[in-house]
Amino acid sequence: METISFARGVPAPECIPVELLADCARAVIERDGATVLSYGPVGGYQPLREWIAERHGVEPTRVLLTNGSLQGLAFLADSVAGARVLVERPTYDRPLKLLAARGVEVTAVEMDDEGLDPDALARALDSGPAPAFLYTIPTFQNPSGRTLSRERRERLVELAQEHDLLVIEDDPYGLVRFEGAAQPTLFDLDAGERVVYSSSFSKTVAPGLRVGYFVLPAALESKLEALAVSTYITPALLGQATVFEFLRRGEQERNLERIRPLLAGRRDAMLEGLEHELPAAHWSRPEGGYFVWLELAEGNDVTALLGRADSVGVAFVPGTDFGGAPNTARLAFSFVSPDEIREGVRRLATLVADPISV
């Protein structure tokens, strides 16, 4: 029996525009090969920095291109080693590991179906040492798929201003919206004063190109560039230049128009499968992104269920990996087909039919 995996938060192969990217890479080597195949400035490929800067209304010096956005988060973690940082509960597991490895004290702030709870954030800010920053994924969050409401975004920015709090807004999924109106970014609401905006082309172009970026407050520019210089001699200019050529041609929006319905169909199959197979459970209903957050009835230990998952041919990630409760799980719908999703949810339900006590 072939395993159906809900563990992989990556785009399906058919979402990646392979031929277009091959043509873009060929074009930039032929046009600018002496630049992109050599050493380059630590901030990254200048035309791409300028494109991003124009989009966000900042100077190009405030844009730092990184090898995926996770590398930039590693730089930020290095810059606050030993300090205190606030995160959402649950949150993306990789930053948790980066912070733990650097001795950072992590305080988790509760969230609900509307995203991060601003009252819980206020309590966290009023207790303990002043945090170095808040790390948040406000749109189609990993792992929950939730989106922070407009009212809460405004309150979060107010709290950041009141407490002089640096906010790291991680937004790799925001453009992968299937329905509903887009919310303003925290960066835009704050005018970029206390918010670092982080994003990536992994979900909108291709993850293997490893092109992420940060839009930094002026005070952080030199600090993070110094960390980058101490980490590598040159950024991966070829991947960055390939992304720029893809953008320059206007292919990003066309590609998004192509992949949004592909992913929406997978989301719908996941929600329909859960409604049919696990009606007693609770789950998020994302308007975009890659993930659904599943909360089973009390008494179910998802980690224990995972121990039996191989026998029925399904894989998923327990919510405890993200700081969630024992009865929660992250289900990624981005990589598998709608038919596989329906079958995978059916298999998952056979495990839940016999609850395992925590």
Short mmCIF file of C-alpha atoms in Angstrom, two decimals:
data_model
loop_
_atom_site.label_atom_id
_atom_site.label_comp_id
_atom_site.label_asym_id
_atom_site.label_seq_id
_atom_site.Cartn_x
_atom_site.Cartn_y
_atom_site.Cartn_z
CA MET A 1 0.00 0.00 0.00
CA GLU A 2 1.42 3.37 -1.01
CA THR A 3 1.44 5.94 1.75
CA ILE A 4 -0.61 9.11 1.25
CA SER A 5 1.30 11.94 2.90
CA PHE A 6 -0.30 14.97 4.49
CA ALA A 7 3.08 15.76 6.04
CA ARG A 8 4.66 17.58 3.08
CA GLY A 9 3.98 21.30 3.01
CA VAL A 10 5.33 21.69 -0.53
CA PRO A 11 3.76 22.42 -3.92
CA ALA A 12 2.76 19.49 -6.09
CA PRO A 13 5.03 18.92 -9.12
CA GLU A 14 2.32 20.19 -11.48
CA CYS A 15 2.37 23.55 -9.64
CA ILE A 16 5.99 24.22 -10.65
CA PRO A 17 6.45 25.92 -14.07
CA VAL A 18 9.51 23.88 -15.03
CA GLU A 19 9.79 24.83 -18.71
CA LEU A 20 9.29 28.53 -18.05
CA LEU A 21 11.94 28.53 -15.33
CA ALA A 22 14.37 26.66 -17.57
CA ASP A 23 13.91 29.34 -20.22
CA CYS A 24 14.34 32.11 -17.62
CA ALA A 25 17.56 30.57 -16.30
CA ARG A 26 18.92 30.20 -19.83
CA ALA A 27 18.06 33.82 -20.62
CA VAL A 28 19.78 35.28 -17.56
CA ILE A 29 22.95 33.23 -18.12
CA GLU A 30 23.12 34.35 -21.74
CA ARG A 31 22.39 37.99 -20.86
CA ASP A 32 24.12 38.40 -17.50
CA GLY A 33 26.19 35.25 -17.00
CA ALA A 34 29.37 37.05 -15.95
CA THR A 35 27.43 38.50 -13.01
CA VAL A 36 25.18 35.65 -11.90
CA LEU A 37 27.87 32.96 -12.14
CA SER A 38 30.40 34.93 -10.09
CA TYR A 39 30.64 36.32 -6.58
CA GLY A 40 28.19 39.06 -5.76
CA PRO A 41 27.01 41.52 -3.11
CA VAL A 42 25.76 39.95 0.12
CA GLY A 43 22.36 41.67 -0.22
CA GLY A 44 21.62 39.69 -3.35
CA TYR A 45 20.92 40.21 -7.06
CA GLN A 46 20.37 43.95 -7.40
CA PRO A 47 17.55 43.95 -10.00
CA LEU A 48 15.50 41.62 -7.78
CA ARG A 49 16.20 43.75 -4.70
CA GLU A 50 14.96 46.78 -6.63
CA TRP A 51 11.80 44.95 -7.79
CA ILE A 52 10.96 43.94 -4.20
CA ALA A 53 11.80 47.39 -2.84
CA GLU A 54 9.46 49.06 -5.33
CA ARG A 55 6.66 46.66 -4.41
CA HIS A 56 7.02 47.48 -0.70
CA GLY A 57 7.76 51.18 -1.09
CA VAL A 58 11.26 51.13 0.45
CA GLU A 59 14.85 51.71 -0.60
CA PRO A 60 16.63 48.63 -2.06
CA THR A 61 19.16 48.75 0.78
CA ARG A 62 16.37 47.59 3.11
CA VAL A 63 15.90 44.37 1.13
CA LEU A 64 18.04 41.36 2.04
CA LEU A 65 17.74 38.33 -0.25
CA THR A 66 18.33 34.99 1.49
CA ASN A 67 18.56 31.32 0.62
CA GLY A 68 14.92 30.75 1.48
CA SER A 69 13.24 32.80 4.19
CA LEU A 70 14.33 30.30 6.86
CA GLN A 71 17.93 31.44 6.47
CA GLY A 72 16.91 35.00 7.28
CA LEU A 73 15.09 33.71 10.37
CA ALA A 74 18.32 31.95 11.36
CA PHE A 75 20.17 35.28 11.08
CA LEU A 76 17.55 36.93 13.29
CA ALA A 77 17.82 34.09 15.82
CA ASP A 78 21.60 34.56 15.86
CA SER A 79 21.13 38.25 16.56
CA VAL A 80 19.04 37.58 19.71
CA ALA A 81 20.77 34.48 21.12
CA GLY A 82 19.89 34.07 24.80
CA ALA A 83 17.04 36.60 24.72
CA ARG A 84 13.26 36.11 24.98
CA VAL A 85 11.04 35.78 21.90
CA LEU A 86 7.25 35.54 21.52
CA VAL A 87 5.65 33.12 19.07
CA GLU A 88 2.15 31.90 18.29
CA ARG A 89 0.80 28.65 19.70
CA PRO A 90 0.97 26.67 17.47
CA THR A 91 3.68 27.92 15.13
CA TYR A 92 6.03 26.76 12.37
CA ASP A 93 8.34 24.14 13.88
CA ARG A 94 11.58 25.16 12.12
CA PRO A 95 11.89 28.57 13.82
CA LEU A 96 11.21 26.86 17.15
CA LYS A 97 14.22 24.61 16.51
CA LEU A 98 16.39 27.53 15.41
CA LEU A 99 15.52 29.51 18.53
CA ALA A 100 16.03 26.55 20.88
CA ALA A 101 19.48 25.86 19.41
CA ARG A 102 20.50 29.43 20.30
CA GLY A 103 19.27 29.33 23.86
CA VAL A 104 16.36 31.69 23.21
CA GLU A 105 13.56 31.68 25.78
CA VAL A 106 10.35 31.13 23.80
CA THR A 107 6.99 32.31 25.14
CA ALA A 108 4.02 30.92 23.22
CA VAL A 109 0.96 33.16 22.82
CA GLU A 110 -2.42 31.52 22.31
CA MET A 111 -4.45 31.85 19.13
CA ASP A 112 -7.94 30.84 18.00
CA ASP A 113 -9.78 30.67 14.69
CA GLU A 114 -9.23 34.43 14.15
CA GLY A 115 -5.48 34.09 14.68
CA LEU A 116 -3.25 35.41 17.43
CA ASP A 117 -5.18 36.55 20.52
CA PRO A 118 -4.21 40.23 21.14
CA ASP A 119 -5.28 40.02 24.80
CA ALA A 120 -2.95 37.07 25.32
CA LEU A 121 -0.21 39.02 23.55
CA ALA A 122 -0.77 41.99 25.87
CA ARG A 123 -0.45 39.73 28.91
CA ALA A 124 2.77 38.23 27.55
CA LEU A 125 4.20 41.70 26.97
CA ASP A 126 3.31 42.77 30.52
CA SER A 127 5.07 39.80 32.13
CA GLY A 128 8.69 38.68 32.03
CA PRO A 129 11.66 40.32 30.32
CA ALA A 130 11.01 42.54 27.31
CA PRO A 131 11.01 40.26 24.24
CA ALA A 132 13.48 40.74 21.40
CA PHE A 133 10.68 40.22 18.90
CA LEU A 134 7.35 38.56 18.11
CA TYR A 135 7.40 35.98 15.33
CA THR A 136 4.02 35.68 13.59
CA ILE A 137 2.56 34.16 10.42
CA PRO A 138 -0.67 36.17 10.15
CA THR A 139 -1.92 34.90 6.78
CA PHE A 140 -2.75 31.21 6.09
CA GLN A 141 -0.57 30.31 9.02
CA ASN A 142 1.72 27.29 9.13
CA PRO A 143 0.56 24.99 10.70
CA SER A 144 -3.04 26.09 11.29
CA GLY A 145 -4.09 27.72 8.00
CA ARG A 146 -5.67 30.54 10.05
CA THR A 147 -5.64 34.20 9.06
CA LEU A 148 -5.45 37.09 11.52
CA SER A 149 -8.49 39.33 11.26
CA ARG A 150 -8.22 43.01 10.27
CA GLU A 151 -9.25 44.18 13.74
CA ARG A 152 -6.61 42.02 15.38
CA ARG A 153 -3.94 43.15 12.93
CA GLU A 154 -4.58 46.74 13.89
CA ARG A 155 -4.49 45.88 17.60
CA LEU A 156 -1.25 43.94 17.18
CA VAL A 157 0.40 46.93 15.52
CA GLU A 158 -0.88 49.19 18.32
CA LEU A 159 0.64 46.87 20.92
CA ALA A 160 3.94 46.82 19.03
CA GLN A 161 4.00 50.62 19.06
CA GLU A 162 3.05 50.83 22.74
CA HIS A 163 5.74 48.35 23.80
CA ASP A 164 8.39 49.23 21.19
CA LEU A 165 8.13 45.60 20.04
CA LEU A 166 9.85 44.33 16.91
CA VAL A 167 7.51 42.09 14.88
CA ILE A 168 8.68 39.50 12.34
CA GLU A 169 5.84 39.05 9.85
CA ASP A 170 6.42 35.81 7.93
CA ASP A 171 4.22 35.84 4.82
CA PRO A 172 5.12 33.10 2.33
CA TYR A 173 1.50 32.11 1.59
CA GLY A 174 -0.32 35.45 1.29
CA LEU A 175 -0.52 35.46 -2.52
CA VAL A 176 -1.87 31.89 -2.60
CA ARG A 177 -5.43 32.99 -1.83
CA PHE A 178 -8.41 31.04 -3.18
CA GLU A 179 -11.26 33.16 -1.88
CA GLY A 180 -12.12 36.15 0.30
CA ALA A 181 -10.58 39.61 0.48
CA ALA A 182 -6.88 40.07 1.16
CA GLN A 183 -5.95 41.64 4.50
CA PRO A 184 -3.37 44.43 4.76
CA THR A 185 0.03 43.24 5.91
CA LEU A 186 1.27 44.20 9.35
CA PHE A 187 4.19 45.84 7.55
CA ASP A 188 1.82 48.16 5.68
CA LEU A 189 -0.27 48.93 8.77
CA ASP A 190 2.90 49.83 10.65
CA ALA A 191 4.52 51.67 7.72
CA GLY A 192 7.54 49.39 8.16
CA GLU A 193 8.76 51.00 11.39
CA ARG A 194 8.65 48.03 13.78
CA VAL A 195 7.72 45.21 11.39
CA VAL A 196 10.21 43.10 9.50
CA TYR A 197 8.45 41.64 6.46
CA SER A 198 9.61 38.18 5.41
CA SER A 199 8.50 36.27 2.34
CA SER A 200 9.67 33.73 -0.19
CA PHE A 201 9.19 32.66 -3.78
CA SER A 202 9.02 29.01 -2.70
CA LYS A 203 5.21 28.93 -2.75
CA THR A 204 4.65 31.26 -5.71
CA VAL A 205 7.44 30.18 -8.10
CA ALA A 206 9.46 27.14 -6.96
CA PRO A 207 10.99 26.04 -3.64
CA GLY A 208 14.15 24.59 -5.19
CA LEU A 209 15.31 28.04 -6.30
CA ARG A 210 15.76 28.91 -2.59
CA VAL A 211 14.94 32.60 -2.88
CA GLY A 212 13.54 34.34 0.17
CA TYR A 213 13.72 37.94 1.26
CA PHE A 214 13.44 40.31 4.19
CA VAL A 215 12.34 43.95 4.18
CA LEU A 216 14.16 45.39 7.16
CA PRO A 217 13.91 48.50 9.29
CA ALA A 218 16.95 50.68 8.62
CA ALA A 219 18.37 49.86 12.07
CA LEU A 220 18.68 46.16 11.17
CA GLU A 221 20.19 46.46 7.67
CA SER A 222 23.87 46.41 8.59
CA LYS A 223 23.43 43.93 11.46
CA LEU A 224 21.85 41.23 9.31
CA GLU A 225 24.14 41.88 6.36
CA ALA A 226 27.11 41.35 8.69
CA LEU A 227 25.67 37.99 9.75
CA ALA A 228 25.17 37.06 6.10
CA VAL A 229 28.75 38.02 5.24
CA SER A 230 30.04 35.81 8.05
CA THR A 231 27.93 32.88 6.78
CA TYR A 232 28.71 32.77 3.05
CA ILE A 233 30.97 34.47 0.51
CA THR A 234 28.22 35.17 -1.99
CA PRO A 235 24.47 34.62 -2.29
CA ALA A 236 23.03 32.20 -4.87
CA LEU A 237 22.72 34.77 -7.65
CA LEU A 238 21.60 32.40 -10.39
CA GLY A 239 18.43 31.41 -8.55
CA GLN A 240 17.71 35.03 -7.66
CA ALA A 241 18.26 36.19 -11.24
CA THR A 242 16.00 33.40 -12.53
CA VAL A 243 13.23 34.56 -10.22
CA PHE A 244 13.72 38.15 -11.37
CA GLU A 245 13.44 37.15 -15.03
CA PHE A 246 10.25 35.22 -14.20
CA LEU A 247 8.84 38.34 -12.51
CA ARG A 248 10.08 40.70 -15.23
CA ARG A 249 8.14 38.72 -17.82
CA GLY A 250 4.95 38.99 -15.76
CA GLU A 251 4.80 35.23 -15.22
CA GLN A 252 4.18 35.24 -11.47
CA GLU A 253 0.56 36.37 -11.64
CA ARG A 254 -0.16 34.03 -14.55
CA ASN A 255 1.34 31.18 -12.56
CA LEU A 256 -0.70 32.11 -9.48
CA GLU A 257 -3.87 32.14 -11.59
CA ARG A 258 -2.97 28.61 -12.69
CA ILE A 259 -2.10 27.13 -9.28
CA ARG A 260 -4.82 28.77 -7.16
CA PRO A 261 -7.61 26.54 -8.52
CA LEU A 262 -5.35 23.48 -8.28
CA LEU A 263 -4.77 24.11 -4.58
CA ALA A 264 -8.35 25.22 -3.93
CA GLY A 265 -9.59 21.87 -5.23
CA ARG A 266 -7.26 20.09 -2.84
CA ARG A 267 -8.42 22.27 0.08
CA ASP A 268 -12.04 21.51 -0.79
CA ALA A 269 -11.35 17.77 -0.95
CA MET A 270 -9.73 17.94 2.48
CA LEU A 271 -12.65 19.83 4.05
CA GLU A 272 -15.22 17.55 2.42
CA GLY A 273 -13.33 14.46 3.56
CA LEU A 274 -13.14 15.67 7.15
CA GLU A 275 -16.83 16.57 7.16
CA HIS A 276 -17.72 13.08 5.96
CA GLU A 277 -15.20 10.98 7.89
CA LEU A 278 -14.55 12.93 11.11
CA PRO A 279 -17.69 15.00 11.81
CA ALA A 280 -17.01 15.10 15.56
CA ALA A 281 -13.63 16.79 15.08
CA HIS A 282 -12.87 20.50 14.65
CA TRP A 283 -10.71 21.92 11.88
CA SER A 284 -9.67 25.23 10.36
CA ARG A 285 -11.18 26.43 7.08
CA PRO A 286 -8.38 28.30 5.30
CA GLU A 287 -9.10 30.70 2.45
CA GLY A 288 -5.67 29.95 0.98
CA GLY A 289 -2.27 28.46 1.70
CA TYR A 290 -1.33 24.82 2.22
CA PHE A 291 -2.63 23.61 5.59
CA VAL A 292 -5.62 22.52 7.64
CA TRP A 293 -5.35 22.27 11.43
CA LEU A 294 -7.21 19.28 12.86
CA GLU A 295 -8.35 19.07 16.47
CA LEU A 296 -9.68 15.67 17.50
CA ALA A 297 -11.85 14.98 20.52
CA GLU A 298 -10.17 15.04 23.92
CA GLY A 299 -8.59 11.67 24.67
CA ASN A 300 -6.96 11.25 21.28
CA ASP A 301 -3.16 11.27 21.30
CA VAL A 302 -2.11 12.11 17.73
CA THR A 303 1.50 11.05 18.31
CA ALA A 304 0.27 7.63 19.35
CA LEU A 305 -2.02 7.52 16.30
CA LEU A 306 0.98 8.32 14.12
CA GLY A 307 2.65 5.20 15.45
CA ARG A 308 -0.08 3.15 13.74
CA ALA A 309 -0.40 5.32 10.65
CA ASP A 310 2.05 3.27 8.57
CA SER A 311 -0.23 0.27 8.85
CA VAL A 312 -3.05 2.11 7.05
CA GLY A 313 -0.83 4.08 4.65
CA VAL A 314 -1.23 7.69 5.77
CA ALA A 315 1.23 10.28 7.12
CA PHE A 316 0.72 13.59 8.94
CA VAL A 317 2.50 15.76 11.49
CA PRO A 318 1.40 15.78 15.13
CA GLY A 319 0.41 19.17 16.47
CA THR A 320 2.85 18.83 19.36
CA ASP A 321 5.69 19.42 16.86
CA PHE A 322 4.34 22.97 16.53
CA GLY A 323 3.58 23.52 20.21
CA GLY A 324 -0.01 22.34 19.85
CA ALA A 325 -2.09 20.08 22.08
CA PRO A 326 -1.73 16.26 21.99
CA ASN A 327 -5.06 15.87 20.14
CA THR A 328 -4.07 18.12 17.18
CA ALA A 329 -2.42 17.54 13.80
CA ARG A 330 -1.31 19.51 10.76
CA LEU A 331 -2.70 18.22 7.47
CA ALA A 332 -1.00 19.57 4.32
CA PHE A 333 -3.18 19.38 1.21
CA SER A 334 -0.78 20.98 -1.27
CA PHE A 335 1.16 17.95 -2.50
CA VAL A 336 -1.45 15.22 -3.04
CA SER A 337 -4.33 14.99 -5.50
CA PRO A 338 -7.99 15.45 -4.46
CA ASP A 339 -8.67 11.72 -4.84
CA GLU A 340 -5.64 10.89 -2.69
CA ILE A 341 -6.78 13.41 -0.09
CA ARG A 342 -10.23 11.82 0.18
CA GLU A 343 -8.71 8.38 0.55
CA GLY A 344 -6.09 9.65 2.99
CA VAL A 345 -8.72 11.22 5.25
CA ARG A 346 -10.68 7.95 5.16
CA ARG A 347 -7.55 6.10 6.29
CA LEU A 348 -6.90 8.65 9.00
CA ALA A 349 -10.45 8.21 10.30
CA THR A 350 -9.89 4.48 10.80
CA LEU A 351 -7.18 5.35 13.32
CA VAL A 352 -9.38 7.80 15.21
CA ALA A 353 -12.26 5.35 15.48
CA ASP A 354 -10.39 3.74 18.39
CA PRO A 355 -9.31 6.72 20.57
CA ILE A 356 -6.04 6.35 22.44
CA SER A 357 -5.99 7.93 25.87
CA VAL A 358 -3.45 10.66 26.53
#
